[in-house]
Coordinates of C-alpha atoms and ligand atoms in Angstrom, one line a residue:
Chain A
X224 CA -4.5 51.4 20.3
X225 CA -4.9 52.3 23.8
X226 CA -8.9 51.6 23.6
X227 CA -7.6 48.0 23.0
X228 CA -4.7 47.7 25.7
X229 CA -7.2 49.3 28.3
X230 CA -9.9 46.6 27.5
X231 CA -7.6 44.0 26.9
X232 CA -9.5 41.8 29.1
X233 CA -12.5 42.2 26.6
X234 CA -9.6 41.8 23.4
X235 CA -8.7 38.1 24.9
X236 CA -12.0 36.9 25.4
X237 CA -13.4 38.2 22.2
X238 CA -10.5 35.9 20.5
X239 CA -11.3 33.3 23.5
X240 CA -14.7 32.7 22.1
X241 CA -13.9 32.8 18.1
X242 CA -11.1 30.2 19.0
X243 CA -13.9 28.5 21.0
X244 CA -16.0 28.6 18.2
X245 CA -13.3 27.6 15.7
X246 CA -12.3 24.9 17.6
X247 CA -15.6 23.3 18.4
X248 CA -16.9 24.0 15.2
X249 CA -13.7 22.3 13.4
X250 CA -14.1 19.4 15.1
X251 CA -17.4 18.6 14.5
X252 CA -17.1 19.7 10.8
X253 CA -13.8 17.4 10.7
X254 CA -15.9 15.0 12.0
X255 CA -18.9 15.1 10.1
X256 CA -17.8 16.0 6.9
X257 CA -15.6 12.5 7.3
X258 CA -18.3 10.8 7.5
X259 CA -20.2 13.0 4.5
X260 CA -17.3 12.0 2.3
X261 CA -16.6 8.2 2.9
X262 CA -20.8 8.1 2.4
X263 CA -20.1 9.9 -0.8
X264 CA -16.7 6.9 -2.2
X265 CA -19.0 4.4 -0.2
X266 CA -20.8 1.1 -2.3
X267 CA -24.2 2.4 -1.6
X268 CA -26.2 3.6 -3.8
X269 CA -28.3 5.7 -2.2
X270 CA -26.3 7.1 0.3
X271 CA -23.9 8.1 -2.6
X272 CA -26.9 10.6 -3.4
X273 CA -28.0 11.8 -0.3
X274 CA -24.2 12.9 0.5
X275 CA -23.6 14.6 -2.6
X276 CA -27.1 16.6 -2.0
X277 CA -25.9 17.6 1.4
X278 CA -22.9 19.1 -0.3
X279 CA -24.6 20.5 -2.9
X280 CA -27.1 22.2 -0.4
X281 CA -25.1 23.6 2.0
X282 CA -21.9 24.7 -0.1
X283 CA -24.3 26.4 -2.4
X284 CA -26.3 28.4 0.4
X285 CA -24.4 31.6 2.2
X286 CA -23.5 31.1 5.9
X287 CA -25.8 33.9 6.4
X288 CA -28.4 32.1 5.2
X289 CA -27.6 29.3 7.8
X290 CA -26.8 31.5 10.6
X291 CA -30.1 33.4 10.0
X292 CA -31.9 30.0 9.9
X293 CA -30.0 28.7 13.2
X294 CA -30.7 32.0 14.9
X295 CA -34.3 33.2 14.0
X296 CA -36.0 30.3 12.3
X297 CA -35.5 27.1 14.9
X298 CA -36.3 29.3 18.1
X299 CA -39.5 30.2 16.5
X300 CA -39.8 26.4 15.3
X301 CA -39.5 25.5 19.0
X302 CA -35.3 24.5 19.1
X303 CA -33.6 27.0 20.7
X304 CA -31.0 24.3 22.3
X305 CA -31.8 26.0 26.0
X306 CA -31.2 22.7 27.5
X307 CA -27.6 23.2 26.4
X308 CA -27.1 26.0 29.2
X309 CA -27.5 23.7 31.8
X310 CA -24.4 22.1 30.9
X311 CA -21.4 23.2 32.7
X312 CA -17.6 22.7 31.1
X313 CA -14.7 23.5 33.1
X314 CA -16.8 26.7 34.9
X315 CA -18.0 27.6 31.6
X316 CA -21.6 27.4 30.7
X317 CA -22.2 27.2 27.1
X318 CA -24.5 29.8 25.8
X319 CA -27.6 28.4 23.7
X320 CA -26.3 31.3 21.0
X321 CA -22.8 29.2 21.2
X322 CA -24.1 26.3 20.2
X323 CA -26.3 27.4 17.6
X324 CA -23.4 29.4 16.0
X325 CA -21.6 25.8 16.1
X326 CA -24.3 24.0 14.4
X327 CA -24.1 26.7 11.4
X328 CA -20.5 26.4 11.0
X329 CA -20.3 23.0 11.8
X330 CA -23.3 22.5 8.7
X331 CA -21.7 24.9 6.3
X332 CA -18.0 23.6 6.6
X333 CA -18.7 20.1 6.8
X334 CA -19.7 20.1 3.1
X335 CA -16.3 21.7 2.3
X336 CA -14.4 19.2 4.5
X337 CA -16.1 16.3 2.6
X338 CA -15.1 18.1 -0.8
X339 CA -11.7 18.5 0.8
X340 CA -11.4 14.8 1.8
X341 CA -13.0 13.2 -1.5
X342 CA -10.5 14.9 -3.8
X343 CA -7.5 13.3 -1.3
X344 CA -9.1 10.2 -1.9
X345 CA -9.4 10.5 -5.8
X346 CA -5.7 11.2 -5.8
X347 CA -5.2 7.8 -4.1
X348 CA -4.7 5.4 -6.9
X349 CA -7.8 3.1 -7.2
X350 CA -5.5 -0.1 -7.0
X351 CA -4.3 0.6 -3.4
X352 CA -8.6 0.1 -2.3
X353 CA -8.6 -3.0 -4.1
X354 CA -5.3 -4.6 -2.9
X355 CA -6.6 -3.8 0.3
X356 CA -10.3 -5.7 -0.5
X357 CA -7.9 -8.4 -2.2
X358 CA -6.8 -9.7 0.8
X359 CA -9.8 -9.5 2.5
X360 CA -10.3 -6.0 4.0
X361 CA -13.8 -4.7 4.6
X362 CA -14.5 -1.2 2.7
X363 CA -14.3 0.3 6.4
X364 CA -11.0 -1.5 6.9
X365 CA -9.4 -0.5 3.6
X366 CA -10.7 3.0 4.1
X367 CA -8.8 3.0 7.7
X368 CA -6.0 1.8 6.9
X369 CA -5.3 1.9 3.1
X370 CA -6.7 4.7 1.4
X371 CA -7.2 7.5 4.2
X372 CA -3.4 7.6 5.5
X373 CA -2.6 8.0 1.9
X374 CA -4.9 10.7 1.0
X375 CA -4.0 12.7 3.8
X376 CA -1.2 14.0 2.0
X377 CA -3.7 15.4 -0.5
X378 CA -6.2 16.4 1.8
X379 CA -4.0 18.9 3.6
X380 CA -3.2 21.5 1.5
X381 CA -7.1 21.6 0.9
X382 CA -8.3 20.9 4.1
X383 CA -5.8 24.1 5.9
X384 CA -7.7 26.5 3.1
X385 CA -11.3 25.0 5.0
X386 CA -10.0 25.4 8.8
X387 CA -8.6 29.1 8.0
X388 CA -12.3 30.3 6.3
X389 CA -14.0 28.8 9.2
X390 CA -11.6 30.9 11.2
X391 CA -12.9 34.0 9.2
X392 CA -16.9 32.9 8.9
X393 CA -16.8 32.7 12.9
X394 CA -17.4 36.7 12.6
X395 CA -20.5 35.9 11.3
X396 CA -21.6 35.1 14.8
X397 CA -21.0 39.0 15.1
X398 CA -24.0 39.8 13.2
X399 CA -25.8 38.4 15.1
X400 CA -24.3 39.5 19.0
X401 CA -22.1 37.5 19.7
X402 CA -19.4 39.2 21.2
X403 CA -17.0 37.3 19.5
X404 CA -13.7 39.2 17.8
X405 CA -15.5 41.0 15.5
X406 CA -18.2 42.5 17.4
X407 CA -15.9 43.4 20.4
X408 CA -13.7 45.4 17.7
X409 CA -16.8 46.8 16.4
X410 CA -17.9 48.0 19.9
X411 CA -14.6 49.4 20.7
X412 CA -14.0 51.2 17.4
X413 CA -17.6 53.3 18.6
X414 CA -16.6 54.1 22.2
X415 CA -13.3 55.1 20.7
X416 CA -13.4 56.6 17.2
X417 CA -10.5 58.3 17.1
X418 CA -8.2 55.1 17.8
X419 CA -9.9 53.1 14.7
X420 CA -7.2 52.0 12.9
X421 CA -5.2 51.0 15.8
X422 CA -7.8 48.8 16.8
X423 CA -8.4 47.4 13.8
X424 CA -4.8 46.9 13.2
X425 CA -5.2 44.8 16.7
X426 CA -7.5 42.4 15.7
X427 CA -6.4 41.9 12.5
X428 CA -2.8 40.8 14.2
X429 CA -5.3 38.8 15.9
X430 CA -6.8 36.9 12.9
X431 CA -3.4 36.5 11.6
X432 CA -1.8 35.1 14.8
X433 CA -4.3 32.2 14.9
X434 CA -4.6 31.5 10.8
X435 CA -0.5 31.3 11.0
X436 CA -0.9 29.0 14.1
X437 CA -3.6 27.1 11.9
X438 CA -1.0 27.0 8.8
X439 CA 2.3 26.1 10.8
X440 CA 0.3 23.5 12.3
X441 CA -0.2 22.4 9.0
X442 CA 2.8 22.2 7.1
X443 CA 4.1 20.1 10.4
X444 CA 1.4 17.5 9.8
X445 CA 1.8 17.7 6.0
X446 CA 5.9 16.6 6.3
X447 CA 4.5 14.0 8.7
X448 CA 2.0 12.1 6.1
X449 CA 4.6 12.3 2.8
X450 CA 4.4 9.0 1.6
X451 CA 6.9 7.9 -1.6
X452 CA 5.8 7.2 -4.9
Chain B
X21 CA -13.0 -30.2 -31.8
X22 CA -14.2 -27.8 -29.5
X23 CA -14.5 -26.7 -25.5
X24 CA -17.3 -28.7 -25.0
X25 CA -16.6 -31.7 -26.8
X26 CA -13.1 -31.9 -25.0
X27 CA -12.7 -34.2 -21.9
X28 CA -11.6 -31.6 -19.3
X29 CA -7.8 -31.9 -18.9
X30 CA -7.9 -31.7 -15.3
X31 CA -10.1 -35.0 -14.6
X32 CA -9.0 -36.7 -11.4
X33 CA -6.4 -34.3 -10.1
X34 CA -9.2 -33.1 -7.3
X35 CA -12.8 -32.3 -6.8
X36 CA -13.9 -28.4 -8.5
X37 CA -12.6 -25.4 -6.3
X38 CA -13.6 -22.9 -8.6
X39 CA -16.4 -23.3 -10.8
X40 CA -18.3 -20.3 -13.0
X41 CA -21.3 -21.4 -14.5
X42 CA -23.4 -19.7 -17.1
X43 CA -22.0 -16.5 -16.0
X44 CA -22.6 -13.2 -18.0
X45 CA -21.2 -9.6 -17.5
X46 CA -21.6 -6.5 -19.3
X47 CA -20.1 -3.1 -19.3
X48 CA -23.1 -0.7 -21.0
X49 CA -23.3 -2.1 -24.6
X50 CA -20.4 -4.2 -24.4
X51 CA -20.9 -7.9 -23.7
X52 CA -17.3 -8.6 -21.9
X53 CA -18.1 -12.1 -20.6
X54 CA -20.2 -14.3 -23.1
X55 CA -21.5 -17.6 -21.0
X56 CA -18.6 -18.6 -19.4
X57 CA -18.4 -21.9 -18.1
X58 CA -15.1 -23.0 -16.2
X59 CA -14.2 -25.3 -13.5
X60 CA -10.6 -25.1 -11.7
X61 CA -9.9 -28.4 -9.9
X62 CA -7.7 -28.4 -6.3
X63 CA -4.1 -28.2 -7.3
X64 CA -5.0 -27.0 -11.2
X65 CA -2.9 -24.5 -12.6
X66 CA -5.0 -22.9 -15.6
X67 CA -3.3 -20.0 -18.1
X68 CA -5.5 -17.9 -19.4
X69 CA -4.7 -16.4 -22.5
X70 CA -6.2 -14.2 -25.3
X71 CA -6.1 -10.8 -27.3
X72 CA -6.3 -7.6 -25.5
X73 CA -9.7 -6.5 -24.3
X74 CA -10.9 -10.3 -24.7
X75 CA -12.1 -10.4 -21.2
X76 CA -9.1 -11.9 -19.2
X77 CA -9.2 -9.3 -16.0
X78 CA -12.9 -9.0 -16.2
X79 CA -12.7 -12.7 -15.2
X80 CA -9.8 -12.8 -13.2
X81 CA -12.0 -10.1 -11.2
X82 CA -15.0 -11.7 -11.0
X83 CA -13.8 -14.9 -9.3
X84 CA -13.1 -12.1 -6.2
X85 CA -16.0 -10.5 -7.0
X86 CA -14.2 -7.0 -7.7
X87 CA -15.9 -7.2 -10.5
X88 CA -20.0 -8.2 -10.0
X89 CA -21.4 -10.4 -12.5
X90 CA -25.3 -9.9 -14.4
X91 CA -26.1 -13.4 -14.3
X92 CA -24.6 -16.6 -13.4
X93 CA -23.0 -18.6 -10.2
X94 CA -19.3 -18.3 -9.1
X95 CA -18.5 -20.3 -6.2
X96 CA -15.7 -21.2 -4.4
X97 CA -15.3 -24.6 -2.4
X98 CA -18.9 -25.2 -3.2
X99 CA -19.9 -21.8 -1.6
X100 CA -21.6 -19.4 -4.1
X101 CA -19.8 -15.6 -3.1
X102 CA -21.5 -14.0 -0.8
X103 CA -23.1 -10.5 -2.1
X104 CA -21.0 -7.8 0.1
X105 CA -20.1 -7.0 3.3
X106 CA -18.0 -9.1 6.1
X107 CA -18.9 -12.3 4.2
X108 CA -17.5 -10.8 1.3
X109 CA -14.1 -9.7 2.9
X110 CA -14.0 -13.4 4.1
X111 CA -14.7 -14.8 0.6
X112 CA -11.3 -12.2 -0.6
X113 CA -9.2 -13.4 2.0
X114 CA -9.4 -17.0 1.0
X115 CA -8.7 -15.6 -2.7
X116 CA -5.0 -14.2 -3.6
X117 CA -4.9 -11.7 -6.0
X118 CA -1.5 -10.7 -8.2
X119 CA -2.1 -7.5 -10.4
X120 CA -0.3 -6.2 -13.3
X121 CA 0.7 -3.3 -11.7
X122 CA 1.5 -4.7 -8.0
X123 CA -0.6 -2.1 -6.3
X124 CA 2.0 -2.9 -2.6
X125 CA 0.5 -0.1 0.3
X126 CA 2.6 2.5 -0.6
X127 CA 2.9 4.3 3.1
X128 CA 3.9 0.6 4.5
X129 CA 6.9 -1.3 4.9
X130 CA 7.0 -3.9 2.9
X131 CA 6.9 -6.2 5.9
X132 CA 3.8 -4.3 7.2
X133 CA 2.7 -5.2 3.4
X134 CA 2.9 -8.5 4.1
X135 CA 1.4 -8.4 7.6
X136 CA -2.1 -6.3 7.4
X137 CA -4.0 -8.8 6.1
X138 CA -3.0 -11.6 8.8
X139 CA -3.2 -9.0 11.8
X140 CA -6.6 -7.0 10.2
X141 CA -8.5 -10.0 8.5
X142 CA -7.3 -13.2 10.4
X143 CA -6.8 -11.6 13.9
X144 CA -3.3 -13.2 14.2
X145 CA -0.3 -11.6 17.2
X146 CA 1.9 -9.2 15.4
X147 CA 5.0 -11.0 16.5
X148 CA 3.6 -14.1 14.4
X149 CA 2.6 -12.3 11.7
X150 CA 6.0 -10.9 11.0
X151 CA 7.7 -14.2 11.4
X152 CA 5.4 -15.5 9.1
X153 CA 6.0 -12.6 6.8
X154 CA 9.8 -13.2 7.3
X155 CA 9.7 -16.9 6.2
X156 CA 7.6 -15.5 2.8
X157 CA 9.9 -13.1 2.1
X158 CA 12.6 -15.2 2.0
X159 CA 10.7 -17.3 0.7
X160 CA 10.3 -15.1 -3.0
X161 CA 14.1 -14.0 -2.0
X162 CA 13.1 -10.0 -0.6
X163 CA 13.5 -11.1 2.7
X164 CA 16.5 -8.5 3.4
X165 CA 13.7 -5.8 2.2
X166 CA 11.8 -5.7 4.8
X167 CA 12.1 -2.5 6.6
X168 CA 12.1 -1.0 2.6
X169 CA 9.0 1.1 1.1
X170 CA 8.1 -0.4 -2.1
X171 CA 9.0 2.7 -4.0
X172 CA 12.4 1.8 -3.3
X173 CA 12.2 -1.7 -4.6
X174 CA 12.9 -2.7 -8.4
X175 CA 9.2 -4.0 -10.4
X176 CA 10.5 -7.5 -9.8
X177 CA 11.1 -7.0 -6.3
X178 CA 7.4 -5.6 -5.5
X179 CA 5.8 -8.4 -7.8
X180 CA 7.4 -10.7 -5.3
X181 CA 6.5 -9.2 -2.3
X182 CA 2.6 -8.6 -3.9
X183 CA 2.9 -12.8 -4.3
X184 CA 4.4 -13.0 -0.4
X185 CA 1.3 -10.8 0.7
X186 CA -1.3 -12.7 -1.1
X187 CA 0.0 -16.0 0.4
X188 CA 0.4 -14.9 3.9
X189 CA -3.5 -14.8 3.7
X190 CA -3.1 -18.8 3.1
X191 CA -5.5 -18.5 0.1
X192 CA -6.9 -21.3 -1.3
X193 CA -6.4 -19.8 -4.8
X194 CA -4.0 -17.4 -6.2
X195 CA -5.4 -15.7 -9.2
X196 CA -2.2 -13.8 -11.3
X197 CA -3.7 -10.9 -13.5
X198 CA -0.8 -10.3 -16.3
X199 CA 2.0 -10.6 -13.4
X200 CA 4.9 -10.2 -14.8
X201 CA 3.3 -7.7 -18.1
X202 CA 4.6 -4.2 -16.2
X203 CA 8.5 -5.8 -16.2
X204 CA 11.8 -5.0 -17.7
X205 CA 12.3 -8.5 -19.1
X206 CA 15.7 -9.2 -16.5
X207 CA 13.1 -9.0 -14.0
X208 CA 10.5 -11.3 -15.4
X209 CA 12.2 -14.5 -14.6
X210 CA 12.4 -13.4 -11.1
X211 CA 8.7 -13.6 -10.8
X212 CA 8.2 -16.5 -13.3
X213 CA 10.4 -18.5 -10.7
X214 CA 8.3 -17.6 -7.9
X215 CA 5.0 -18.9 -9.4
X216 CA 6.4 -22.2 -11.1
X217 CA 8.0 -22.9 -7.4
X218 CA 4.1 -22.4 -6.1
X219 CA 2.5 -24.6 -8.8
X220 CA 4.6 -27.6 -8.0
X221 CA 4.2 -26.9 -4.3
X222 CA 0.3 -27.7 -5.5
X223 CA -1.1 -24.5 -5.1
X224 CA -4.5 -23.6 -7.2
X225 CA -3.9 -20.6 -10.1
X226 CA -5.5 -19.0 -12.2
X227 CA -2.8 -17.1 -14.5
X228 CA -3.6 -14.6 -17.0
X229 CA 0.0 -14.3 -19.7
X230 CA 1.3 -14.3 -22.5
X231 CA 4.5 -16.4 -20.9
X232 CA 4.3 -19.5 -23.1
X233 CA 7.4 -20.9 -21.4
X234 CA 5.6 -20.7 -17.7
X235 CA 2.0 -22.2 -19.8
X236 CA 4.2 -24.7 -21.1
X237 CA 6.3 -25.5 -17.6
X238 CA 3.4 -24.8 -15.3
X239 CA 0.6 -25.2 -16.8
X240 CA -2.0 -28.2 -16.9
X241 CA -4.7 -26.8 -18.6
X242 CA -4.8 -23.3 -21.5
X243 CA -8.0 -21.7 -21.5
X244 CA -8.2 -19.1 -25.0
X245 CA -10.3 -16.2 -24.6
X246 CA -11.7 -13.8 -27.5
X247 CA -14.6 -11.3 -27.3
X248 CA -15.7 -12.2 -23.8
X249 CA -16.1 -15.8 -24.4
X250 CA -14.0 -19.1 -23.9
X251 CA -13.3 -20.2 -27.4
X252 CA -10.7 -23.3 -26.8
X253 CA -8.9 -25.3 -23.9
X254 CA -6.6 -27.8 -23.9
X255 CA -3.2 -29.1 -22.3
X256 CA -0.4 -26.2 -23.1
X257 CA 1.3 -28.9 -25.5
X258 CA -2.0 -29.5 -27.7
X259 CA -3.1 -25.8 -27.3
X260 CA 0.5 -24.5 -28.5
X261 CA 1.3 -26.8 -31.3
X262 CA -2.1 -27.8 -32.4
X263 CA -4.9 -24.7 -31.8
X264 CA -8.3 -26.0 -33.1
X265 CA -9.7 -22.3 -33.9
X266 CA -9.3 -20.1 -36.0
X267 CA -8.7 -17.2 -33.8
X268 CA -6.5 -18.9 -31.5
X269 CA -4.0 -19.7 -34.7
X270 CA -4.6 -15.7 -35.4
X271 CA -3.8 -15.1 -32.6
X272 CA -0.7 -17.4 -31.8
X273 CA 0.5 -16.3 -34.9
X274 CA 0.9 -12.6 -33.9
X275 CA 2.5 -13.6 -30.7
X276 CA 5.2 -16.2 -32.1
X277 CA 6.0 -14.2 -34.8
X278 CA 8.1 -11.8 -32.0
Ligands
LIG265 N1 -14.7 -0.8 -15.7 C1 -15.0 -1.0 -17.0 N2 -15.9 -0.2 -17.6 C2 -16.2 -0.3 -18.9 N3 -15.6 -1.2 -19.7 C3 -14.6 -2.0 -19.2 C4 -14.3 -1.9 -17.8 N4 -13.3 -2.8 -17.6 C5 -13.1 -3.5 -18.8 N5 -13.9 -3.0 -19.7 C6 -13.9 -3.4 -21.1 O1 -14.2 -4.8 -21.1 C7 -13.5 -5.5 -22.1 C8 -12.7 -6.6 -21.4 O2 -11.7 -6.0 -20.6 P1 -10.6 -6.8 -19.9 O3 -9.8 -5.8 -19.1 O4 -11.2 -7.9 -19.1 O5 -9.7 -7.4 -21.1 P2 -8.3 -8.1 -21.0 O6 -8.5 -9.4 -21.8 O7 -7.8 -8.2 -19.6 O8 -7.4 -7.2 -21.9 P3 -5.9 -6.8 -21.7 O9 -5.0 -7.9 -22.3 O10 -5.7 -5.5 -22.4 O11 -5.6 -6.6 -20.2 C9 -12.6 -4.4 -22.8 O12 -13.2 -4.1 -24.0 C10 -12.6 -3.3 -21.8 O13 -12.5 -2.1 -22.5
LIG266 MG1 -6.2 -7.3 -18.6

């Protein structure tokens, strides 16, 4: 355990950037997959179709697969998001690698967020929707205010299980040098074999401190939404 | 005589505010509305009656247009409804609706029930809005319910509160879809009350039940439903004591026998 107390400096910002990840990631695949799924309950047509492909796609395909597209194939195709190095947050520039890990996650978990988000909707009985058009809501209004604060109960439970695997898939980034948990435990189990399981035993205390933080935070906003039948 | 040949019961009480005309719907195979032509003058209270599967919601629904019709014109105040979107919404707000089954917001007060659609749809001040709501609520006697969820109030109670909601809107028409069907029969008359008190205020309805004593109070006009098309309509009295058709007799005489 020592080779992780003497580079403990490395340790924190390992987890620094797969929070970083998590948390960017998370929002934008909150965000999108939002959208995916009220696209998907929505009254058109088409766009019904197009959101149910996306799922289907990208639920279907291993991160890997996504990663290795993000990482190898759109370079060569010409986007390698340079332009998002320029950018400077808080001191911090954003590496183009960061980003592109983002867009994977952020493509891959989307489709489970919207999966997440339809089945809280389903549970929402169809009669609360059309009390809400009844007295004159517009689909985005009944959405807003109707059906979604209801379905958040249901979405929950489902939605902690998508957060805590996107926790987990930002390892992937590992494979592909990011010296994100993973890869810093990786280099620090080579440098110092005889401390292995120590280390590991670190970073897995690690995963598990920010999944519980994830969960906790959960159950909080879960007591929050009941709502009485 | 038949629904055509009959002088319509409502001539001279106002000028059309609802009219359906020619209008068809179908669910796959199944032919739920059969040509249906009706016109609901200003002030007209019509009951809607009819075995079960015979098309009553289906029309009830597509005067809001929550159900969409194959072929045909609904309009409303001479205005054909709009196809979707905001014109739509503002078509539903000038439409109350009463289901069977109340369908009140369940994660809202029942004062924030009563005060979406004015704040959301009509852009009115809260503080308004809930004195409005107030006055409605006591209005259908829930008024000390207010701060209440509706999973805490009796069937009677929430049916009364869905009628407060809908008017709040100011609608020009209520339509009642089997209001008081999903009630322990103490709590019936409750709601019964509340919608006799609105017909003689002159308020326009369109109620779907099997209440003969509200038909026969409220009513001015039955219209009989079997199979998806209008088969008779008359006053309550004629409809009740002397029913032209045979399915109408059938079916009055399943429904008096208990
Ligand atoms: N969404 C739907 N999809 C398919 N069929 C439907 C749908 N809604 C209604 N139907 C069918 O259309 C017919 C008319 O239904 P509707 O609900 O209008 O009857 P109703 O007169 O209101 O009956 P009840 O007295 O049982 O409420 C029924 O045969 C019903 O099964
Ligand atoms: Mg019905």
């Amino acid at each position: 355990m020592d080779a992780v107390f003497s580079n403990f400096d490395d340790y924190l910002k390992a987890f620094g950037l797969t929070i970083g990840l998590f948390v960017v990631a998370g929002i934008a695949s909150l965000v999108w997959g939002t959208i995916l799924a009220v696209l998907r309950v929505g009254p058109i047509s088409i766009l019904n179709k197009a959101a149910a492909l996306y799922v289907t796609l990208f639920r279907n395909t291993p991160l890997l697969m996504i990663f290795i597209f993000m990482a190898i194939a759109m370079p060569v195709l010409g986007y390698n998001f340079k332009f998002v190095e320029d950018v400077e947050i808080g001191g911090y520039n954003v590496s183009a690698f960061f980003f592109r890990s983002c867009i994977a996650l952020t493509l891959y978990t989307s489709a489970f967020v919207c999966e997440a988000m339809r089945s809280g909707v389903n549970a929402v009985p169809l009669g609360q929707a059309e009390a809400g058009r009844a007295i004159g809501l517009t689909f985005a209004q009944s959405m807003q205010l109707v059906v979604l604060p209801q379905a958040a109960r249901a979405i929950i439970p489902p939605m902690t299980s998508v957060l805590i695997a996107l926790i987990k898939n930002t390892s992937v980034a590992a494979a592909f040098g990011m010296a994100e948990a993973v890869a810093t435990m990786k280099a620090l189990t080579n440098n110092n074999a005889d401390q292995r399981t120590g280390i590991f035993l670190a970073f897995a205390v690690g995963y598990i401190i920010i999944v519980e933080v994830v969960a906790l935070a959960s159950y909080a906003v879960e007591r929050k939404v009941r709502v009485a039948r | 005589m038949t629904a055509q040949e009959s002088t319509p019961v409502s001539a001279g009480r106002g000028e059309p505010l609802v009219v359906l005309s020619g209008v068809q719907k179908h669910f796959g195979q199944l032919h739920a509305l059969k040509d249906i032509e009706l016109s609901v003058a200003r002030g007209e209270v019509v009951v809607v009656i009819g075995p079960s599967g015979s098309g009553k919601s289906t029309l009830c629904r597509a005067i809001n247009r929550l159900e969409t019709i194959d072929e045909g014109t609904i309009t409303l105040d001479g205005q054909p409804l709009p196809q979707e979107g905001k014109a739509l919404a503002a078509l539903r707000a000038e439409v109350g609706m009463v289901f069977q089954s109340f369908n009140l917001f369940a994660h809202k007060t029942i004062l924030e029930n009563v005060t979406l659609g004015p704040i959301k749809v009509r852009g009115m001040k809260k503080e308004e809005a809930e004195k409005q709501a107030r006055e409605l609520l006591d209005r259908v006697g829930v008024g000390h319910q207010a701060e209440k969820y509706p999973a805490q109030l009796s069937g009677g109670q929430q049916q009364r509160v869905a009628i407060a909601r809908a008017l709040a809107m100011e609608p020009k028409v209520m339509l009642f879809d089997e209001p008081t069907s999903a009630l322990d029969p103490e709590m019936i008359k409750e709601v019964l009350d509340v919608m006799v008190d609105l017909a003689q205020q002159g308020m326009t309805m369109v109620v779907v039940t099997h209440e003969m004593g509200f038909a026969r109070t409220a009513a001015d006009r039955v219209v009989f439903m079997a199979d998806g098309a209008i088969i008779e309509e008359n006053t309550p009295e004629e409809f009740f004591t002397n029913p032209t058709s045979d399915r109408a007799k059938d079916f009055l005489g399943k429904i008096l026998k208990h």
